[in-house]
PDB file of C-alpha atoms in Angstrom:
ATOM      1  CA  MET A   1     -24.329 -62.742  12.344  1.00  0.00           C
ATOM      2  CA  ASN A   2     -23.228 -62.569  16.061  1.00  0.00           C
ATOM      3  CA  GLU A   3     -26.290 -61.611  17.867  1.00  0.00           C
ATOM      4  CA  LYS A   4     -24.568 -60.544  21.177  1.00  0.00           C
ATOM      5  CA  ASN A   5     -22.218 -58.246  18.970  1.00  0.00           C
ATOM      6  CA  PHE A   6     -25.104 -56.794  17.170  1.00  0.00           C
ATOM      7  CA  GLU A   7     -26.891 -56.075  20.529  1.00  0.00           C
ATOM      8  CA  TYR A   8     -23.893 -54.519  22.005  1.00  0.00           C
ATOM      9  CA  LEU A   9     -23.385 -52.306  18.743  1.00  0.00           C
ATOM     10  CA  CYS A  10     -26.912 -51.080  18.908  1.00  0.00           C
ATOM     11  CA  ASP A  11     -26.328 -49.964  22.492  1.00  0.00           C
ATOM     12  CA  GLN A  12     -23.136 -48.404  21.408  1.00  0.00           C
ATOM     13  CA  VAL A  13     -24.788 -46.390  18.637  1.00  0.00           C
ATOM     14  CA  LYS A  14     -27.666 -45.563  20.917  1.00  0.00           C
ATOM     15  CA  TYR A  15     -25.742 -43.947  23.517  1.00  0.00           C
ATOM     16  CA  THR A  16     -23.146 -42.276  21.430  1.00  0.00           C
ATOM     17  CA  GLY A  17     -26.298 -40.127  20.488  1.00  0.00           C
ATOM     18  CA  PHE A  18     -27.629 -41.624  17.295  1.00  0.00           C
ATOM     19  CA  GLY A  19     -31.018 -43.159  18.693  1.00  0.00           C
ATOM     20  CA  GLU A  20     -32.571 -46.343  17.879  1.00  0.00           C
ATOM     21  CA  GLY A  21     -33.466 -45.667  14.020  1.00  0.00           C
ATOM     22  CA  LEU A  22     -30.180 -47.447  12.677  1.00  0.00           C
ATOM     23  CA  GLU A  23     -30.871 -50.926  14.041  1.00  0.00           C
ATOM     24  CA  ASP A  24     -32.256 -52.331  10.946  1.00  0.00           C
ATOM     25  CA  GLU A  25     -29.711 -51.179   8.546  1.00  0.00           C
ATOM     26  CA  LEU A  26     -26.844 -52.114  11.053  1.00  0.00           C
ATOM     27  CA  LYS A  27     -28.272 -55.779  11.072  1.00  0.00           C
ATOM     28  CA  GLU A  28     -28.521 -55.885   7.330  1.00  0.00           C
ATOM     29  CA  LYS A  29     -25.125 -54.763   6.796  1.00  0.00           C
ATOM     30  CA  MET A  30     -23.615 -57.083   9.564  1.00  0.00           C
ATOM     31  CA  GLN A  31     -25.064 -60.075   7.704  1.00  0.00           C
ATOM     32  CA  GLN A  32     -23.366 -59.208   4.605  1.00  0.00           C
ATOM     33  CA  GLN A  33     -20.152 -60.071   6.340  1.00  0.00           C
ATOM     34  CA  LYS A  34     -18.171 -57.262   4.505  1.00  0.00           C
ATOM     35  CA  PRO A  35     -14.839 -56.194   6.013  1.00  0.00           C
ATOM     36  CA  SER A  36     -16.076 -52.799   6.780  1.00  0.00           C
ATOM     37  CA  PHE A  37     -19.133 -50.698   6.165  1.00  0.00           C
ATOM     38  CA  SER A  38     -20.675 -47.246   6.927  1.00  0.00           C
ATOM     39  CA  MET A  39     -23.951 -45.908   7.621  1.00  0.00           C
ATOM     40  CA  ASN A  40     -25.286 -42.428   7.146  1.00  0.00           C
ATOM     41  CA  HIS A  41     -27.284 -40.259   9.648  1.00  0.00           C
ATOM     42  CA  GLU A  42     -28.386 -36.514   9.645  1.00  0.00           C
ATOM     43  CA  ALA A  43     -28.910 -34.308  12.584  1.00  0.00           C
ATOM     44  CA  TYR A  44     -30.399 -31.127  12.819  1.00  0.00           C
ATOM     45  CA  TYR A  45     -29.365 -28.058  15.288  1.00  0.00           C
ATOM     46  CA  GLY A  46     -31.570 -25.094  14.416  1.00  0.00           C
ATOM     47  CA  GLU A  47     -30.632 -24.332  10.856  1.00  0.00           C
ATOM     48  CA  ASP A  48     -27.511 -26.123  10.973  1.00  0.00           C
ATOM     49  CA  VAL A  49     -27.279 -29.622   9.349  1.00  0.00           C
ATOM     50  CA  ALA A  50     -24.884 -32.333  10.504  1.00  0.00           C
ATOM     51  CA  ARG A  51     -24.321 -35.211   7.886  1.00  0.00           C
ATOM     52  CA  VAL A  52     -22.737 -38.180   9.864  1.00  0.00           C
ATOM     53  CA  TYR A  53     -21.014 -41.231   8.613  1.00  0.00           C
ATOM     54  CA  LEU A  54     -20.607 -44.240  11.146  1.00  0.00           C
ATOM     55  CA  ASN A  55     -17.697 -46.574  10.456  1.00  0.00           C
ATOM     56  CA  PHE A  56     -17.668 -50.202  11.316  1.00  0.00           C
ATOM     57  CA  LYS A  57     -14.840 -52.636  10.779  1.00  0.00           C
ATOM     58  CA  LYS A  58     -14.937 -56.608  11.062  1.00  0.00           C
ATOM     59  CA  SER A  59     -12.281 -58.255  13.209  1.00  0.00           C
ATOM     60  CA  ALA A  60      -9.736 -60.255  11.291  1.00  0.00           C
ATOM     61  CA  LEU A  61     -10.094 -63.023  13.845  1.00  0.00           C
ATOM     62  CA  SER A  62     -13.707 -63.562  14.378  1.00  0.00           C
ATOM     63  CA  ASP A  63     -17.140 -62.515  13.061  1.00  0.00           C
ATOM     64  CA  MET A  64     -17.385 -59.373  15.545  1.00  0.00           C
ATOM     65  CA  TYR A  65     -17.711 -55.805  14.327  1.00  0.00           C
ATOM     66  CA  PHE A  66     -16.363 -52.852  16.063  1.00  0.00           C
ATOM     67  CA  PHE A  67     -17.782 -49.150  15.927  1.00  0.00           C
ATOM     68  CA  ASN A  68     -14.544 -47.505  15.233  1.00  0.00           C
ATOM     69  CA  SER A  69     -15.293 -43.881  14.627  1.00  0.00           C
ATOM     70  CA  TYR A  70     -17.905 -41.285  12.937  1.00  0.00           C
ATOM     71  CA  LYS A  71     -17.136 -38.513  10.628  1.00  0.00           C
ATOM     72  CA  ILE A  72     -19.297 -35.197  10.980  1.00  0.00           C
ATOM     73  CA  ASP A  73     -19.810 -32.787   8.073  1.00  0.00           C
ATOM     74  CA  LEU A  74     -21.273 -29.908   9.395  1.00  0.00           C
ATOM     75  CA  LEU A  75     -22.974 -27.326   7.218  1.00  0.00           C
ATOM     76  CA  LYS A  76     -23.931 -24.148   9.219  1.00  0.00           C
ATOM     77  CA  GLU A  77     -26.631 -21.683   8.448  1.00  0.00           C
ATOM     78  CA  ASN A  78     -25.544 -19.475   5.317  1.00  0.00           C
ATOM     79  CA  ALA A  79     -22.228 -21.136   5.177  1.00  0.00           C
ATOM     80  CA  THR A  80     -20.943 -22.286   1.747  1.00  0.00           C
ATOM     81  CA  GLU A  81     -18.575 -24.863   2.942  1.00  0.00           C
ATOM     82  CA  GLY A  82     -18.826 -27.477   5.606  1.00  0.00           C
ATOM     83  CA  LEU A  83     -16.682 -28.290   8.516  1.00  0.00           C
ATOM     84  CA  GLU A  84     -15.372 -31.836   8.838  1.00  0.00           C
ATOM     85  CA  GLN A  85     -14.133 -33.770  11.948  1.00  0.00           C
ATOM     86  CA  THR A  86     -13.769 -37.438  12.684  1.00  0.00           C
ATOM     87  CA  PHE A  87     -14.375 -38.719  16.269  1.00  0.00           C
ATOM     88  CA  TYR A  88     -12.837 -42.091  17.384  1.00  0.00           C
ATOM     89  CA  ILE A  89     -14.793 -44.469  19.765  1.00  0.00           C
ATOM     90  CA  ASN A  90     -12.820 -45.283  22.743  1.00  0.00           C
ATOM     91  CA  LYS A  91     -14.119 -47.412  25.526  1.00  0.00           C
ATOM     92  CA  GLY A  92     -15.931 -45.402  28.203  1.00  0.00           C
ATOM     93  CA  SER A  93     -14.835 -41.998  26.853  1.00  0.00           C
ATOM     94  CA  ASN A  94     -16.672 -41.442  23.551  1.00  0.00           C
ATOM     95  CA  PHE A  95     -17.975 -37.940  22.638  1.00  0.00           C
ATOM     96  CA  THR A  96     -21.622 -38.049  22.044  1.00  0.00           C
ATOM     97  CA  MET A  97     -23.116 -36.670  18.867  1.00  0.00           C
ATOM     98  CA  LYS A  98     -24.266 -33.516  20.707  1.00  0.00           C
ATOM     99  CA  GLU A  99     -20.947 -33.242  22.387  1.00  0.00           C
ATOM    100  CA  ALA A 100     -19.137 -33.494  19.030  1.00  0.00           C
ATOM    101  CA  TYR A 101     -21.310 -30.736  17.584  1.00  0.00           C
ATOM    102  CA  ASN A 102     -20.627 -28.558  20.610  1.00  0.00           C
ATOM    103  CA  LEU A 103     -16.937 -28.991  20.117  1.00  0.00           C
ATOM    104  CA  MET A 104     -17.360 -28.196  16.237  1.00  0.00           C
ATOM    105  CA  GLU A 105     -19.291 -24.774  17.386  1.00  0.00           C
ATOM    106  CA  GLY A 106     -16.018 -23.946  19.382  1.00  0.00           C
ATOM    107  CA  ARG A 107     -17.217 -24.718  22.935  1.00  0.00           C
ATOM    108  CA  ALA A 108     -15.740 -26.728  25.502  1.00  0.00           C
ATOM    109  CA  VAL A 109     -16.702 -30.115  26.708  1.00  0.00           C
ATOM    110  CA  ASN A 110     -15.747 -31.716  30.053  1.00  0.00           C
ATOM    111  CA  LYS A 111     -15.046 -35.447  29.859  1.00  0.00           C
ATOM    112  CA  ASP A 112     -13.828 -38.356  31.842  1.00  0.00           C
ATOM    113  CA  LEU A 113     -10.840 -39.811  29.648  1.00  0.00           C
ATOM    114  CA  THR A 114      -8.284 -42.479  29.657  1.00  0.00           C
ATOM    115  CA  THR A 115      -4.621 -42.403  28.815  1.00  0.00           C
ATOM    116  CA  LYS A 116      -3.291 -44.740  26.403  1.00  0.00           C
ATOM    117  CA  GLU A 117      -2.118 -46.845  29.349  1.00  0.00           C
ATOM    118  CA  GLY A 118      -5.820 -46.985  30.529  1.00  0.00           C
ATOM    119  CA  GLN A 119      -5.502 -44.476  33.438  1.00  0.00           C
ATOM    120  CA  PRO A 120      -8.609 -42.290  33.974  1.00  0.00           C
ATOM    121  CA  TYR A 121      -8.482 -38.588  34.150  1.00  0.00           C
ATOM    122  CA  ASN A 122     -10.900 -35.783  33.755  1.00  0.00           C
ATOM    123  CA  ALA A 123     -10.253 -32.739  31.421  1.00  0.00           C
ATOM    124  CA  TRP A 124     -12.104 -29.860  29.582  1.00  0.00           C
ATOM    125  CA  VAL A 125     -11.663 -30.420  25.776  1.00  0.00           C
ATOM    126  CA  GLN A 126     -11.880 -27.567  23.209  1.00  0.00           C
ATOM    127  CA  MET A 127     -11.315 -27.679  19.402  1.00  0.00           C
ATOM    128  CA  ASP A 128      -8.341 -25.680  17.990  1.00  0.00           C
ATOM    129  CA  PHE A 129      -9.256 -24.392  14.556  1.00  0.00           C
ATOM    130  CA  LYS A 130      -5.866 -23.129  13.706  1.00  0.00           C
ATOM    131  CA  GLU A 131      -4.078 -26.680  13.881  1.00  0.00           C
ATOM    132  CA  THR A 132      -4.659 -29.921  12.255  1.00  0.00           C
ATOM    133  CA  ASP A 133      -3.311 -33.311  12.532  1.00  0.00           C
ATOM    134  CA  ALA A 134      -1.880 -35.994   9.976  1.00  0.00           C
ATOM    135  CA  ASN A 135      -5.354 -37.012   9.257  1.00  0.00           C
ATOM    136  CA  GLY A 136      -6.823 -33.519   8.804  1.00  0.00           C
ATOM    137  CA  ASN A 137      -8.670 -33.429  11.977  1.00  0.00           C
ATOM    138  CA  PHE A 138      -8.692 -30.188  14.158  1.00  0.00           C
ATOM    139  CA  LYS A 139      -6.393 -30.574  17.294  1.00  0.00           C
ATOM    140  CA  LEU A 140      -8.412 -31.182  20.549  1.00  0.00           C
ATOM    141  CA  ASN A 141      -6.735 -29.029  23.405  1.00  0.00           C
ATOM    142  CA  GLN A 142      -7.104 -30.293  26.961  1.00  0.00           C
ATOM    143  CA  TYR A 143      -7.358 -28.603  30.116  1.00  0.00           C
ATOM    144  CA  HIS A 144      -6.665 -30.900  32.949  1.00  0.00           C
ATOM    145  CA  LYS A 145      -7.735 -30.428  36.618  1.00  0.00           C
ATOM    146  CA  ASN A 146      -4.367 -28.919  37.459  1.00  0.00           C
ATOM    147  CA  TYR A 147      -4.975 -26.068  34.959  1.00  0.00           C
ATOM    148  CA  GLY A 148      -7.261 -24.845  37.421  1.00  0.00           C
ATOM    149  CA  TYR A 149     -10.638 -24.180  35.867  1.00  0.00           C
ATOM    150  CA  ASP A 150     -13.505 -24.824  38.282  1.00  0.00           C
ATOM    151  CA  VAL A 151     -16.856 -24.130  36.500  1.00  0.00           C
ATOM    152  CA  GLU A 152     -18.725 -23.901  39.860  1.00  0.00           C
ATOM    153  CA  ASN A 153     -16.443 -21.502  41.356  1.00  0.00           C
ATOM    154  CA  THR A 154     -16.394 -19.322  38.078  1.00  0.00           C
ATOM    155  CA  LEU A 155     -20.284 -19.278  38.218  1.00  0.00           C
ATOM    156  CA  SER A 156     -20.119 -18.211  41.809  1.00  0.00           C
ATOM    157  CA  LYS A 157     -18.575 -15.086  40.814  1.00  0.00           C
ATOM    158  CA  HIS A 158     -21.927 -13.895  38.875  1.00  0.00           C
ATOM    159  CA  ALA A 159     -25.349 -12.810  40.127  1.00  0.00           C
ATOM    160  CA  ILE A 160     -27.036 -15.822  38.377  1.00  0.00           C
ATOM    161  CA  LYS A 161     -30.632 -16.583  39.941  1.00  0.00           C
ATOM    162  CA  GLU A 162     -30.467 -20.274  39.144  1.00  0.00           C
ATOM    163  CA  LEU A 163     -27.490 -20.670  41.408  1.00  0.00           C
ATOM    164  CA  GLY A 164     -29.937 -20.113  44.335  1.00  0.00           C
ATOM    165  CA  ASN A 165     -31.629 -23.374  43.797  1.00  0.00           C
ATOM    166  CA  PRO A 166     -29.316 -26.555  44.257  1.00  0.00           C
ATOM    167  CA  LYS A 167     -31.129 -28.527  41.580  1.00  0.00           C
ATOM    168  CA  TYR A 168     -31.038 -25.799  39.061  1.00  0.00           C
ATOM    169  CA  LYS A 169     -27.584 -25.060  40.019  1.00  0.00           C
ATOM    170  CA  GLN A 170     -26.400 -28.823  39.377  1.00  0.00           C
ATOM    171  CA  ASP A 171     -28.474 -29.153  36.184  1.00  0.00           C
ATOM    172  CA  LEU A 172     -26.705 -25.733  34.845  1.00  0.00           C
ATOM    173  CA  ILE A 173     -23.291 -27.142  35.699  1.00  0.00           C
ATOM    174  CA  ASP A 174     -24.140 -30.502  34.221  1.00  0.00           C
ATOM    175  CA  SER A 175     -25.195 -28.866  30.985  1.00  0.00           C
ATOM    176  CA  MET A 176     -22.393 -26.497  30.572  1.00  0.00           C
ATOM    177  CA  LYS A 177     -19.854 -29.559  31.252  1.00  0.00           C
ATOM    178  CA  LYS A 178     -21.618 -31.267  27.960  1.00  0.00           C
ATOM    179  CA  GLY A 179     -20.631 -28.173  26.070  1.00  0.00           C
ATOM    180  CA  ASN A 180     -24.008 -26.510  25.784  1.00  0.00           C
ATOM    181  CA  ARG A 181     -24.813 -22.756  25.837  1.00  0.00           C
ATOM    182  CA  GLN A 182     -27.238 -22.422  28.717  1.00  0.00           C
ATOM    183  CA  SER A 183     -30.001 -19.777  29.203  1.00  0.00           C
ATOM    184  CA  VAL A 184     -29.739 -18.075  32.848  1.00  0.00           C
ATOM    185  CA  THR A 185     -31.201 -15.295  34.604  1.00  0.00           C
ATOM    186  CA  PHE A 186     -28.953 -12.521  35.784  1.00  0.00           C
ATOM    187  CA  LEU A 187     -29.817 -10.286  38.560  1.00  0.00           C
ATOM    188  CA  TYR A 188     -28.929  -6.621  37.838  1.00  0.00           C
ATOM    189  CA  ASP A 189     -29.882  -3.635  39.764  1.00  0.00           C
ATOM    190  CA  GLY A 190     -33.282  -5.095  40.868  1.00  0.00           C
ATOM    191  CA  LYS A 191     -33.974  -6.576  37.462  1.00  0.00           C
ATOM    192  CA  GLU A 192     -33.834  -9.961  35.893  1.00  0.00           C
ATOM    193  CA  ILE A 193     -32.119 -10.299  32.387  1.00  0.00           C
ATOM    194  CA  LYS A 194     -32.179 -13.516  30.344  1.00  0.00           C
ATOM    195  CA  GLN A 195     -28.777 -14.246  28.819  1.00  0.00           C
ATOM    196  CA  PHE A 196     -26.782 -17.356  27.729  1.00  0.00           C
ATOM    197  CA  ILE A 197     -23.479 -18.460  28.976  1.00  0.00           C
ATOM    198  CA  GLU A 198     -20.955 -21.127  28.254  1.00  0.00           C
ATOM    199  CA  ALA A 199     -17.929 -22.347  29.759  1.00  0.00           C
ATOM    200  CA  ASN A 200     -14.341 -21.136  28.720  1.00  0.00           C
ATOM    201  CA  PRO A 201     -11.735 -23.142  30.473  1.00  0.00           C
ATOM    202  CA  GLN A 202      -8.880 -21.586  28.581  1.00  0.00           C
ATOM    203  CA  PHE A 203      -9.402 -18.215  30.104  1.00  0.00           C
ATOM    204  CA  LYS A 204     -10.928 -19.487  33.263  1.00  0.00           C
ATOM    205  CA  THR A 205     -14.159 -17.755  32.889  1.00  0.00           C
ATOM    206  CA  ILE A 206     -17.347 -18.210  31.086  1.00  0.00           C
ATOM    207  CA  ASN A 207     -18.744 -16.607  27.677  1.00  0.00           C
ATOM    208  CA  LEU A 208     -21.673 -14.390  27.922  1.00  0.00           C
ATOM    209  CA  TYR A 209     -24.435 -13.847  25.142  1.00  0.00           C
ATOM    210  CA  ASP A 210     -27.574 -11.596  25.120  1.00  0.00           C
ATOM    211  CA  SER A 211     -30.930 -12.705  24.055  1.00  0.00           C
ATOM    212  CA  ASP A 212     -30.048 -12.491  20.303  1.00  0.00           C
ATOM    213  CA  MET A 213     -26.734 -14.554  20.964  1.00  0.00           C
ATOM    214  CA  GLN A 214     -24.622 -11.666  20.421  1.00  0.00           C
ATOM    215  CA  ARG A 215     -21.479 -11.908  22.620  1.00  0.00           C
ATOM    216  CA  ILE A 216     -21.162  -9.312  25.603  1.00  0.00           C
ATOM    217  CA  ASP A 217     -18.281  -8.268  27.476  1.00  0.00           C
ATOM    218  CA  ASN A 218     -17.610 -10.185  30.601  1.00  0.00           C
ATOM    219  CA  ARG A 219     -17.259  -6.978  32.727  1.00  0.00           C
ATOM    220  CA  GLN A 220     -20.999  -6.314  32.661  1.00  0.00           C
ATOM    221  CA  SER A 221     -21.597  -9.429  34.698  1.00  0.00           C
ATOM    222  CA  LYS A 222     -18.830  -8.451  37.193  1.00  0.00           C
ATOM    223  CA  ASP A 223     -20.763  -5.060  37.626  1.00  0.00           C
ATOM    224  CA  GLU A 224     -24.002  -7.240  38.115  1.00  0.00           C
ATOM    225  CA  LYS A 225     -22.344  -9.448  40.882  1.00  0.00           C
ATOM    226  CA  LYS A 226     -21.020  -6.113  42.744  1.00  0.00           C
ATOM    227  CA  SER A 227     -24.471  -4.622  42.399  1.00  0.00           C
ATOM    228  CA  LYS A 228     -26.102  -7.799  44.032  1.00  0.00           C
ATOM    229  CA  ASP A 229     -23.454  -7.778  46.842  1.00  0.00           C
ATOM    230  CA  GLU A 230     -23.931  -4.146  47.434  1.00  0.00           C
ATOM    231  CA  ALA A 231     -27.819  -4.642  47.917  1.00  0.00           C
ATOM    232  CA  GLU A 232     -27.237  -7.535  50.030  1.00  0.00           C
ATOM    233  CA  ALA A 233     -25.067  -5.544  52.375  1.00  0.00           C
ATOM    234  CA  ILE A 234     -27.746  -2.700  52.578  1.00  0.00           C
ATOM    235  CA  LYS A 235     -30.475  -5.347  53.232  1.00  0.00           C
ATOM    236  CA  GLN A 236     -28.384  -6.949  56.091  1.00  0.00           C
ATOM    237  CA  ASP A 237     -27.576  -3.546  57.708  1.00  0.00           C
ATOM    238  CA  ASN A 238     -31.117  -2.379  57.626  1.00  0.00           C
ATOM    239  CA  LYS A 239     -32.117  -5.893  59.156  1.00  0.00           C
ATOM    240  CA  LYS A 240     -29.599  -5.177  61.984  1.00  0.00           C
ATOM    241  CA  GLN A 241     -30.859  -1.499  62.730  1.00  0.00           C
ATOM    242  CA  SER A 242     -34.463  -3.030  63.046  1.00  0.00           C
ATOM    243  CA  GLN A 243     -33.538  -5.697  65.496  1.00  0.00           C
ATOM    244  CA  SER A 244     -31.799  -3.211  67.857  1.00  0.00           C
ATOM    245  CA  SER A 245     -33.355  -2.322  71.017  1.00  0.00           C
ATOM    246  CA  ASP A 246     -33.494   0.433  73.748  1.00  0.00           C
ATOM    247  CA  GLY A 247     -32.514   0.041  77.586  1.00  0.00           C
ATOM    248  CA  ASP A 248     -35.754  -1.597  78.787  1.00  0.00           C
ATOM    249  CA  GLY A 249     -35.772  -4.198  76.081  1.00  0.00           C
ATOM    250  CA  SER A 250     -38.554  -2.662  74.011  1.00  0.00           C
ATOM    251  CA  GLU A 251     -37.792  -2.248  70.249  1.00  0.00           C
ATOM    252  CA  VAL A 252     -36.869   0.875  68.842  1.00  0.00           C
ATOM    253  CA  PRO A 253     -39.379   1.852  65.855  1.00  0.00           C
ATOM    254  CA  GLN A 254     -38.000   0.496  62.654  1.00  0.00           C
ATOM    255  CA  GLU A 255     -35.862   3.177  60.668  1.00  0.00           C
ATOM    256  CA  LYS A 256     -37.178   3.642  57.152  1.00  0.00           C
ATOM    257  CA  LYS A 257     -34.994   1.602  54.791  1.00  0.00           C
ATOM    258  CA  ARG A 258     -32.569   3.547  53.037  1.00  0.00           C
ATOM    259  CA  ARG A 259     -33.058   3.460  49.314  1.00  0.00           C
ATOM    260  CA  LYS A 260     -29.990   3.513  47.113  1.00  0.00           C
ATOM    261  CA  ARG A 261     -29.924   3.302  43.265  1.00  0.00           C
ATOM    262  CA  ILE A 262     -27.041   1.138  42.255  1.00  0.00           C
ATOM    263  CA  SER A 263     -25.906   2.467  39.070  1.00  0.00           C
ATOM    264  CA  ASP A 264     -24.271   0.788  36.168  1.00  0.00           C
ATOM    265  CA  SER A 265     -20.557   1.422  36.695  1.00  0.00           C
ATOM    266  CA  LYS A 266     -19.743   0.483  32.991  1.00  0.00           C
TER     267      LYS A 266
END
């Protein structure tokens, strides 16, 4: 058995999201020197079960093995049939197990990819459940930079508390790029409301969900942003009035802050 090849494959399996629990089985199967072999793995996401089959093939010219692909059979909670998809391993641009699950959930993932000619590029990738290829895999639609989707700019249009902290903002963006549905705090009419969001590059927006994971209308968040902006304008106006002074330089008594109820304009 090629020890360096074994170590490389261990790292590849680990960083593709399958951890370190498969090392003993991998070594045993490589020692058997079969032309190809598979290993099984299970992952759980809430009540969803993903059964995974990792596929390896031996080189025809040497004793080296290659991690070629992994197939996911996803059985969702209360579903009677599973959803299948094979993800191929490409140097430097693999989908991790969690990213693959997010794609099979219908969410978009942002990846640095390479063309067949080896040229790097970045794109949002999303599964098209209405179209399959010759191998029975669902088509992966890509939305490149020129498509015009900027998740940071899109988030700035919403009244989200976490955007006020640079670290929280970056963590939020990074998580959304991995295809995660992320919990955030919306500011609305002086209240904090926990909701969930995910990237939607196709329509250049974000999808919104309430605390029960029920999809909600995007217009509500726009109203929240408007409410926040109006409240900020009132605050700045009051600040200017309190800082104004009379002719001898003494401050004019501060005017009582105007109170205005920002109503829900839905």
